[in-house]
Coordinates of C-alpha atoms and ligand atoms in Angstrom, one line a residue:
X446 CA -28.3 4.1 -21.3
X447 CA -29.9 2.4 -18.4
X448 CA -33.2 2.7 -16.6
X449 CA -33.4 3.0 -12.8
X450 CA -35.6 -0.1 -12.4
X451 CA -33.0 -2.4 -14.0
X452 CA -31.6 -5.0 -11.6
X453 CA -28.0 -4.0 -10.4
X454 CA -26.9 -7.6 -10.3
X455 CA -27.9 -8.2 -13.9
X456 CA -26.3 -5.0 -15.1
X457 CA -23.1 -5.9 -13.3
X458 CA -23.1 -9.5 -14.6
X459 CA -23.7 -8.2 -18.1
X460 CA -21.4 -5.2 -18.3
X461 CA -18.8 -5.1 -15.6
X462 CA -15.3 -6.7 -15.6
X463 CA -14.1 -6.5 -12.0
X464 CA -10.4 -5.9 -11.0
X465 CA -8.1 -8.6 -9.8
X466 CA -10.8 -11.2 -10.0
X467 CA -11.2 -14.5 -11.8
X468 CA -14.7 -13.6 -13.1
X469 CA -15.7 -17.3 -13.1
X470 CA -15.8 -17.1 -9.3
X471 CA -18.9 -14.9 -9.7
X472 CA -20.8 -18.0 -10.8
X473 CA -20.7 -19.2 -7.1
X474 CA -20.1 -15.9 -5.3
X475 CA -21.6 -13.0 -7.2
X476 CA -20.3 -9.5 -6.1
X477 CA -22.2 -8.1 -3.2
X478 CA -24.0 -4.8 -3.8
X479 CA -23.1 -2.2 -1.2
X480 CA -25.7 0.6 -0.8
X481 CA -24.1 2.7 1.9
X482 CA -21.3 2.8 4.4
X483 CA -20.6 4.4 7.8
X484 CA -17.6 4.1 10.1
X485 CA -16.2 0.6 9.8
X486 CA -19.4 -0.8 8.4
X487 CA -20.6 -1.5 4.8
X488 CA -24.3 -2.1 4.3
X489 CA -25.4 -4.5 1.6
X490 CA -28.5 -4.2 -0.6
X491 CA -30.0 -7.2 1.1
X492 CA -29.9 -5.5 4.5
X493 CA -26.7 -6.9 6.0
X494 CA -23.8 -5.2 7.8
X495 CA -20.2 -6.0 7.1
X496 CA -17.1 -4.9 9.0
X497 CA -14.7 -3.5 6.5
X498 CA -11.6 -5.2 7.9
X499 CA -9.4 -4.3 4.9
X500 CA -10.4 -0.6 4.6
X501 CA -11.7 -1.4 1.1
X502 CA -8.2 -2.2 -0.4
X503 CA -6.4 -0.2 2.3
X504 CA -7.7 3.2 1.3
X505 CA -10.3 4.0 3.9
X506 CA -8.3 5.4 6.8
X507 CA -10.7 7.1 9.2
X508 CA -14.0 5.2 8.6
X509 CA -16.5 5.5 5.8
X510 CA -18.5 8.7 5.3
X511 CA -16.5 10.5 7.9
X512 CA -18.5 13.7 8.7
X513 CA -15.5 16.0 8.5
X514 CA -14.1 14.6 5.4
X515 CA -17.5 14.6 3.7
X516 CA -18.0 18.3 4.7
X517 CA -14.5 19.2 3.4
X518 CA -15.1 17.5 0.1
X519 CA -18.5 19.0 -0.4
X520 CA -17.2 22.5 0.4
X521 CA -14.2 22.0 -2.0
X522 CA -16.4 20.6 -4.7
X523 CA -18.7 23.7 -4.5
X524 CA -15.7 26.1 -4.5
X525 CA -13.0 24.7 -6.9
X526 CA -13.3 21.2 -8.1
X527 CA -10.3 21.1 -10.4
X528 CA -7.9 23.3 -12.3
X529 CA -4.8 22.5 -14.4
X530 CA -1.8 22.3 -12.0
X531 CA 0.7 23.5 -14.6
X532 CA 1.0 27.3 -14.5
X533 CA -1.7 27.4 -11.7
X534 CA -1.9 26.6 -8.1
X535 CA -4.4 26.7 -5.3
X536 CA -4.6 26.8 -1.5
X537 CA -5.3 23.1 -0.8
X538 CA -2.4 22.0 -3.1
X539 CA 0.2 24.4 -1.7
X540 CA -0.9 23.8 1.9
X541 CA -0.8 20.1 1.5
X542 CA 2.7 20.2 -0.1
X543 CA 3.9 22.3 2.8
X544 CA 2.3 20.0 5.4
X545 CA 3.7 16.8 3.9
X546 CA 7.2 18.2 3.4
X547 CA 7.2 19.4 7.0
X548 CA 5.9 16.1 8.3
X549 CA 8.5 14.0 6.3
X550 CA 11.2 12.8 8.8
X551 CA 13.7 15.6 9.0
X552 CA 11.8 17.6 6.3
X553 CA 11.5 17.1 2.6
X554 CA 12.4 19.7 -0.1
X555 CA 9.5 19.2 -2.6
X556 CA 6.2 17.5 -3.2
X557 CA 5.2 16.2 -6.6
X558 CA 1.6 15.3 -7.2
X559 CA 0.2 12.2 -9.0
X560 CA -3.2 10.6 -8.9
X561 CA -2.8 7.0 -7.8
X562 CA -0.3 4.7 -6.1
X563 CA 1.1 3.2 -9.3
X564 CA 1.4 6.7 -10.9
X565 CA 3.4 7.9 -7.8
X566 CA 5.8 5.0 -8.2
X567 CA 6.2 5.8 -11.9
X568 CA 7.0 9.4 -10.9
X569 CA 9.7 8.3 -8.4
X570 CA 11.3 5.8 -10.9
X571 CA 11.4 8.4 -13.7
X572 CA 12.6 11.2 -11.5
X573 CA 15.4 9.1 -10.1
X574 CA 16.4 7.9 -13.6
X575 CA 16.3 11.4 -15.1
X576 CA 18.3 12.8 -12.1
X577 CA 21.2 10.4 -12.8
X578 CA 21.0 11.1 -16.5
X579 CA 21.3 14.9 -15.9
X580 CA 24.1 14.7 -13.4
X581 CA 26.6 12.7 -15.3
X582 CA 25.7 9.1 -14.5
X583 CA 24.3 7.8 -17.8
X584 CA 25.0 4.2 -16.8
X585 CA 22.5 4.3 -13.9
X586 CA 19.5 3.0 -15.8
X587 CA 18.3 0.1 -13.7
X588 CA 16.2 -0.4 -10.5
X589 CA 16.5 -3.0 -7.8
X590 CA 13.7 -4.5 -5.9
X591 CA 13.3 -7.5 -3.5
X592 CA 11.3 -10.7 -3.9
X593 CA 7.7 -10.3 -2.9
X594 CA 7.7 -6.6 -3.6
X595 CA 4.5 -4.9 -4.9
X596 CA 4.5 -1.4 -6.2
X597 CA 1.5 -1.3 -8.5
X598 CA 0.4 -2.6 -11.9
X599 CA 1.3 -0.1 -14.6
X600 CA 4.3 -1.3 -16.6
X601 CA 6.9 0.7 -14.7
X602 CA 5.5 0.0 -11.3
X603 CA 5.0 -3.6 -12.2
X604 CA 8.7 -3.8 -13.2
X605 CA 9.6 -2.6 -9.8
X606 CA 7.6 -5.4 -8.2
X607 CA 8.4 -9.0 -8.0
X608 CA 5.2 -11.0 -7.3
X609 CA 5.1 -13.7 -10.1
X610 CA 1.2 -13.8 -10.1
X611 CA 1.0 -10.2 -11.3
X612 CA 4.3 -10.0 -13.2
X613 CA 5.2 -13.1 -15.0
X614 CA 2.9 -12.9 -18.0
X615 CA 4.1 -9.4 -18.7
X616 CA 7.8 -10.2 -18.4
X617 CA 8.7 -9.4 -22.0
X618 CA 7.3 -5.9 -21.5
X619 CA 9.0 -5.0 -18.3
X620 CA 12.1 -3.1 -17.4
X621 CA 15.3 -5.1 -16.7
X622 CA 14.9 -4.8 -12.9
X623 CA 17.4 -6.5 -10.5
X624 CA 15.3 -8.7 -8.3
X625 CA 17.2 -9.5 -5.0
X626 CA 16.2 -12.1 -2.5
X627 CA 14.4 -10.3 0.3
X628 CA 13.2 -11.2 3.8
X629 CA 11.0 -14.3 4.2
X630 CA 10.5 -14.2 7.9
X631 CA 7.7 -16.8 8.4
X632 CA 10.0 -19.4 6.8
X633 CA 13.3 -17.8 7.7
X634 CA 16.2 -19.7 6.0
X635 CA 18.5 -18.6 8.8
X636 CA 16.2 -20.0 11.5
X637 CA 15.9 -16.6 13.1
X638 CA 13.0 -14.5 14.3
X639 CA 12.2 -11.1 12.8
X640 CA 11.8 -9.6 16.3
X641 CA 15.4 -10.5 17.4
X642 CA 17.4 -10.9 14.2
X643 CA 19.8 -8.4 12.7
X644 CA 18.3 -8.8 9.2
X645 CA 21.0 -11.3 8.3
X646 CA 19.2 -11.7 5.0
X647 CA 20.3 -8.2 4.0
X648 CA 23.5 -9.9 2.8
X649 CA 21.8 -10.5 -0.6
X650 CA 21.1 -6.8 -1.1
X651 CA 24.6 -5.9 0.2
X652 CA 26.1 -8.1 -2.5
X653 CA 23.7 -6.8 -5.2
X654 CA 24.6 -3.2 -4.4
X655 CA 28.3 -4.0 -4.3
X656 CA 28.1 -5.6 -7.8
X657 CA 25.6 -3.4 -9.5
X658 CA 25.6 0.1 -7.9
X659 CA 27.1 1.7 -10.9
X660 CA 24.1 0.7 -13.0
X661 CA 21.4 1.3 -10.4
X662 CA 19.4 4.4 -10.2
X663 CA 17.3 3.3 -7.2
X664 CA 16.1 0.6 -4.9
X665 CA 12.4 0.5 -4.3
X666 CA 11.0 -0.9 -1.1
X667 CA 7.8 -1.1 1.0
X668 CA 9.1 -0.1 4.5
X669 CA 8.4 -2.8 7.3
X670 CA 5.5 -4.6 5.6
X671 CA 5.2 -6.0 2.1
X672 CA 1.4 -5.8 2.2
X673 CA 0.5 -7.5 -1.1
X674 CA 3.0 -10.3 -0.3
X675 CA 0.8 -11.8 2.4
X676 CA 1.5 -9.0 4.8
X677 CA 5.2 -10.1 5.0
X678 CA 6.6 -8.2 8.0
X679 CA 10.3 -8.0 8.3
X680 CA 12.9 -6.7 10.7
X681 CA 13.3 -2.9 10.8
X682 CA 17.1 -3.5 10.7
X683 CA 16.6 -4.4 7.1
X684 CA 15.4 -1.0 6.3
X685 CA 18.2 0.7 8.3
X686 CA 20.8 -1.4 6.5
X687 CA 19.2 -0.6 3.2
X688 CA 19.2 3.1 3.8
X689 CA 22.8 3.0 4.9
X690 CA 23.9 0.9 1.9
X691 CA 22.0 3.0 -0.6
X692 CA 23.7 6.1 0.8
X693 CA 27.1 4.5 0.7
X694 CA 26.7 3.2 -2.9
X695 CA 25.0 6.4 -4.3
X696 CA 21.8 4.7 -5.2
X697 CA 18.5 6.3 -4.5
X698 CA 16.1 4.8 -1.9
X699 CA 12.4 4.9 -2.9
X700 CA 10.2 4.2 0.1
X701 CA 6.8 3.1 -1.2
X702 CA 4.6 4.0 1.8
X703 CA 1.4 3.8 -0.3
X704 CA 0.0 1.1 1.9
X705 CA 2.0 1.5 5.2
X706 CA 2.1 5.2 5.4
X707 CA -0.4 7.5 7.1
X708 CA -0.5 5.8 10.5
X709 CA -1.0 2.2 9.5
X710 CA 2.2 1.1 11.4
X711 CA 1.5 3.3 14.4
X712 CA 3.5 6.2 13.2
X713 CA 2.6 8.7 10.5
X714 CA 5.3 7.1 8.2
X715 CA 6.8 3.6 8.6
X716 CA 10.3 5.0 7.9
X717 CA 10.0 7.0 11.2
X718 CA 10.3 3.8 13.2
X719 CA 14.0 3.6 12.2
X720 CA 14.7 7.2 11.4
X721 CA 15.2 6.4 7.7
X722 CA 15.0 9.4 5.4
X723 CA 14.5 8.0 1.9
X724 CA 15.3 10.0 -1.2
X725 CA 11.8 9.6 -2.5
X726 CA 8.6 8.7 -0.6
X727 CA 5.4 7.6 -2.4
X728 CA 2.1 8.2 -0.7
X729 CA -1.4 7.4 -1.8
X730 CA -4.4 5.2 -0.5
X731 CA -5.0 6.6 3.0
X732 CA -3.7 10.0 1.9
X733 CA -7.2 11.0 0.7
X734 CA -9.1 8.9 3.3
X735 CA -10.5 6.5 0.8
X736 CA -12.8 9.1 -0.8
X737 CA -11.1 9.6 -4.1
X738 CA -7.7 8.9 -5.8
X739 CA -4.8 11.0 -4.9
X740 CA -1.0 10.5 -4.6
X741 CA 2.2 12.4 -4.0
X742 CA 6.0 11.8 -4.2
X743 CA 8.0 13.6 -1.5
X744 CA 11.5 14.5 -2.6
X745 CA 14.0 14.7 0.3
X746 CA 16.8 16.8 -1.2
X747 CA 16.7 20.1 -2.9
X748 CA 19.7 18.8 -5.0
X749 CA 17.3 16.5 -6.9
X750 CA 15.0 19.4 -7.8
X751 CA 18.1 21.5 -8.7
X752 CA 19.2 18.9 -11.3
X753 CA 16.0 19.6 -13.2
X754 CA 16.1 23.4 -12.9
X755 CA 17.5 25.5 -15.7
X756 CA 16.6 27.4 -18.9
X757 CA 13.7 26.1 -21.0
X758 CA 16.0 25.3 -23.9
X759 CA 18.0 22.9 -21.8
X760 CA 14.9 20.7 -21.8
X761 CA 15.7 19.2 -18.5
X762 CA 12.4 19.8 -16.7
X763 CA 10.4 16.8 -15.4
X764 CA 8.0 16.3 -18.3
X765 CA 5.5 14.2 -16.5
X766 CA 1.8 15.0 -15.8
X767 CA -1.4 13.3 -15.1
X768 CA -4.6 15.1 -15.9
X769 CA -5.8 15.1 -12.3
X770 CA -2.4 16.1 -10.8
X771 CA -3.0 18.2 -7.7
X772 CA -6.7 17.9 -7.8
X773 CA -8.1 20.4 -5.2
X774 CA -10.7 18.0 -3.8
X775 CA -8.1 15.3 -3.3
X776 CA -5.7 17.9 -1.7
X777 CA -8.4 19.2 0.6
X778 CA -9.3 15.7 1.7
X779 CA -5.6 14.9 2.4
X780 CA -5.3 18.1 4.5
X781 CA -8.3 17.1 6.5
X782 CA -7.0 13.5 6.9
X783 CA -3.6 14.8 8.0
X784 CA -5.1 17.1 10.6
X785 CA -7.3 14.4 12.0
X786 CA -4.4 12.0 12.2
X787 CA -2.2 14.4 14.0
X788 CA -4.8 15.7 16.5
X789 CA -7.1 12.7 17.1
X790 CA -5.9 9.4 15.8
X791 CA -2.1 9.1 16.3
X792 CA -2.1 10.2 20.0
X793 CA -4.8 7.5 20.7
X794 CA -3.7 4.7 18.4
X795 CA -2.2 2.5 21.1
X796 CA -5.7 1.5 22.3
X797 CA -6.8 -0.3 19.1
X798 CA -3.2 -1.6 18.5
X799 CA -3.4 -3.3 21.9
X800 CA -6.9 -4.6 21.2
X801 CA -5.7 -6.0 17.9
X802 CA -2.8 -7.8 19.7
X803 CA -5.3 -9.4 22.0
X804 CA -7.5 -10.6 19.1
X805 CA -4.4 -12.0 17.2
X806 CA -3.2 -13.8 20.4
X807 CA -6.5 -15.7 20.5
X808 CA -6.4 -16.5 16.8
X809 CA -2.8 -17.8 17.2
X810 CA -4.1 -20.7 19.3
X811 CA -6.1 -22.2 16.4
X812 CA -4.5 -25.4 15.1
X813 CA -4.1 -24.3 11.5
X814 CA -2.8 -20.8 12.2
X815 CA 0.9 -21.0 11.5
X816 CA 1.6 -17.5 12.7
X817 CA 0.0 -14.3 13.6
X818 CA 2.0 -11.1 13.1
X819 CA 1.3 -7.4 13.7
X820 CA 2.8 -4.1 12.8
X821 CA 0.8 -1.3 14.4
X822 CA -2.7 -1.5 13.0
X823 CA -1.8 -4.2 10.4
X824 CA -2.5 -7.7 11.6
X825 CA -2.1 -11.0 9.7
X826 CA -3.0 -14.6 10.2
X827 CA -1.1 -17.2 8.1
X828 CA -3.0 -20.4 7.7
X829 CA -1.1 -23.6 7.1
X830 CA -2.0 -27.3 6.4
X831 CA 0.5 -28.4 9.1
X832 CA 1.5 -26.2 11.9
X833 CA 4.8 -27.8 13.1
X834 CA 6.3 -28.0 9.6
X835 CA 4.5 -24.8 8.4
X836 CA 3.5 -26.7 5.3
X837 CA 1.2 -24.5 3.2
X838 CA -2.2 -25.7 1.9
X839 CA -2.2 -26.6 -1.8
X840 CA -3.2 -23.5 -3.8
X841 CA -6.2 -25.5 -5.3
X842 CA -7.7 -25.8 -1.9
X843 CA -8.2 -22.0 -1.9
X844 CA -8.4 -22.0 1.9
X845 CA -8.2 -18.2 2.1
X846 CA -11.0 -17.8 -0.3
X847 CA -13.2 -20.1 1.6
X848 CA -12.5 -18.2 4.8
X849 CA -13.4 -15.0 2.9
X850 CA -16.8 -16.6 2.0
X851 CA -17.5 -17.8 5.5
X852 CA -16.5 -14.4 7.0
X853 CA -18.9 -12.6 4.5
X854 CA -21.7 -14.8 5.7
X855 CA -20.9 -13.9 9.3
X856 CA -20.5 -10.1 8.8
X857 CA -17.0 -9.2 7.8
X858 CA -15.1 -8.3 4.7
X859 CA -11.8 -10.2 5.1
X860 CA -10.4 -10.5 1.6
X861 CA -7.4 -12.7 1.9
X862 CA -4.0 -12.7 0.3
X863 CA -3.6 -16.4 -0.6
X864 CA -3.9 -18.2 2.7
X865 CA -3.2 -15.1 4.7
X866 CA -6.2 -13.5 6.4
X867 CA -5.5 -10.0 7.5
X868 CA -6.8 -7.0 9.4
X869 CA -6.1 -3.6 8.0
X870 CA -9.2 -1.7 9.2
X871 CA -10.0 2.0 9.5
X872 CA -7.8 3.4 12.3
X873 CA -11.0 4.5 14.0
X874 CA -12.1 0.9 14.7
X875 CA -13.0 0.4 18.4
X876 CA -11.7 -2.4 20.6
X877 CA -15.2 -3.9 20.7
X878 CA -15.4 -3.9 16.9
X879 CA -12.0 -5.6 16.7
X880 CA -13.3 -8.2 19.2
X881 CA -16.3 -8.8 16.9
X882 CA -14.0 -9.0 13.9
X883 CA -11.7 -11.5 15.7
X884 CA -14.7 -13.7 16.7
X885 CA -15.9 -13.7 13.0
X886 CA -12.4 -14.5 11.8
X887 CA -12.1 -17.4 14.3
X888 CA -15.4 -18.9 13.4
X889 CA -14.7 -18.6 9.7
X890 CA -11.2 -20.2 10.0
X891 CA -12.5 -23.0 12.2
X892 CA -15.4 -23.7 9.8
X893 CA -13.0 -24.0 6.8
X894 CA -10.0 -25.7 8.4
X895 CA -12.2 -28.1 10.5
X896 CA -10.4 -27.2 13.7
Ligands
PLP1337 C1 2.8 -0.8 -1.7 C2 1.9 -0.4 -2.8 N1 2.4 0.4 -3.8 C3 1.7 0.7 -4.9 C4 0.4 0.3 -5.0 C5 -0.4 0.7 -6.2 O1 -1.4 1.7 -5.8 P1 -2.7 1.9 -6.8 O2 -3.5 0.7 -6.7 O3 -3.3 3.1 -6.2 O4 -2.1 2.1 -8.2 C6 -0.2 -0.5 -4.0 C7 -1.6 -0.9 -4.1 O5 -2.0 -1.8 -3.4 C8 0.6 -0.8 -2.9 O6 0.2 -1.6 -1.9

């Protein structure tokens, strides 16, 4: 047990192992204790206020402790907090499934619930695989992905990703995924620009599909922005070409909108920008507003569902369940988030998008900023040692981490991805708050890069 007068920092240091963290770093930068949050702000135990520029790992969509979400959650918790979702249903779950299927570009047939992003990816992979097995294509047992992809960290989801830092040590455990060269727009080998190119780099995927389609169940992709890969933004033409090729080669397209969905790119779904209708769409993170875990997979075609439908003794149902599948509180939150997005946020999103463009334009003038890039409400600042040659800093310099420290001192949570500093704030952030964030980022970058 613990007693309430025990020091939180001591308890943490003694007992907690934090995620995605080299714990030795805590010797010089112990974890900050957050005692409350409101809107875009986090409040520390020592009385400071931080702008949550990264929506606490991209989950907080509408600001912290949003009154309507808090009320909906508390009402749902007092009414029906959870019930097994096999053999039972409930209003928040059925309503959410309907709302999401209807919001899916052109409509989706079914919604399958999971409980976190990685689990949603696992569902999509397994569903795609089982579909082909049950429809006379036993050779379709592999998945394709692109370099820099991130789809989560459970073994299946990790297999669908391709970031060496997360993946390499586990290679002997992973599925035999086909990793195809993807877009690398900041250092484009074709010398082109993502804003004007025709996604010439798609040639790698075209070739891979030509050669391996008969073995491939699905291609998994993060539409428009590979968030974990340093907010790598690529030409929308890539997505269009991929959707067309997947269709032509009879390979499923899994759109992982876990990070980019729910308004982050300026539209409800990133796929909407190019009218792409993936076979499977994974959603999580902002889905539940950052209050609690929740995830879904939307299945476009009824024919996928039909391939699992039959007599019990055929044993072709989708035998996959997570204990918290369809949790009513998560569903109720997601309904509230969806309503708020539709009625309040999306119609007014151009104002913060334009404000973010202004902030990024200023940051782009700093000598060690190699590039700033933006997709809707996602902004990134790539720091380089040498701007003309785009030469990166040596990893040991940990420039991004030092900027993170400096920004914390100045009032912003700007957790970097390597040397990429990024903004992925709650969509409710105001232009004034974005200006404040930009000023903190600029000061932190200048103090670390020396110019
Ligand atoms: C694109 C994408 N897919 C999947 C995941 C995994 O989600 P979770 O961390 O909820 O398992 C993430 C998490 O960052 C993500 O960005």
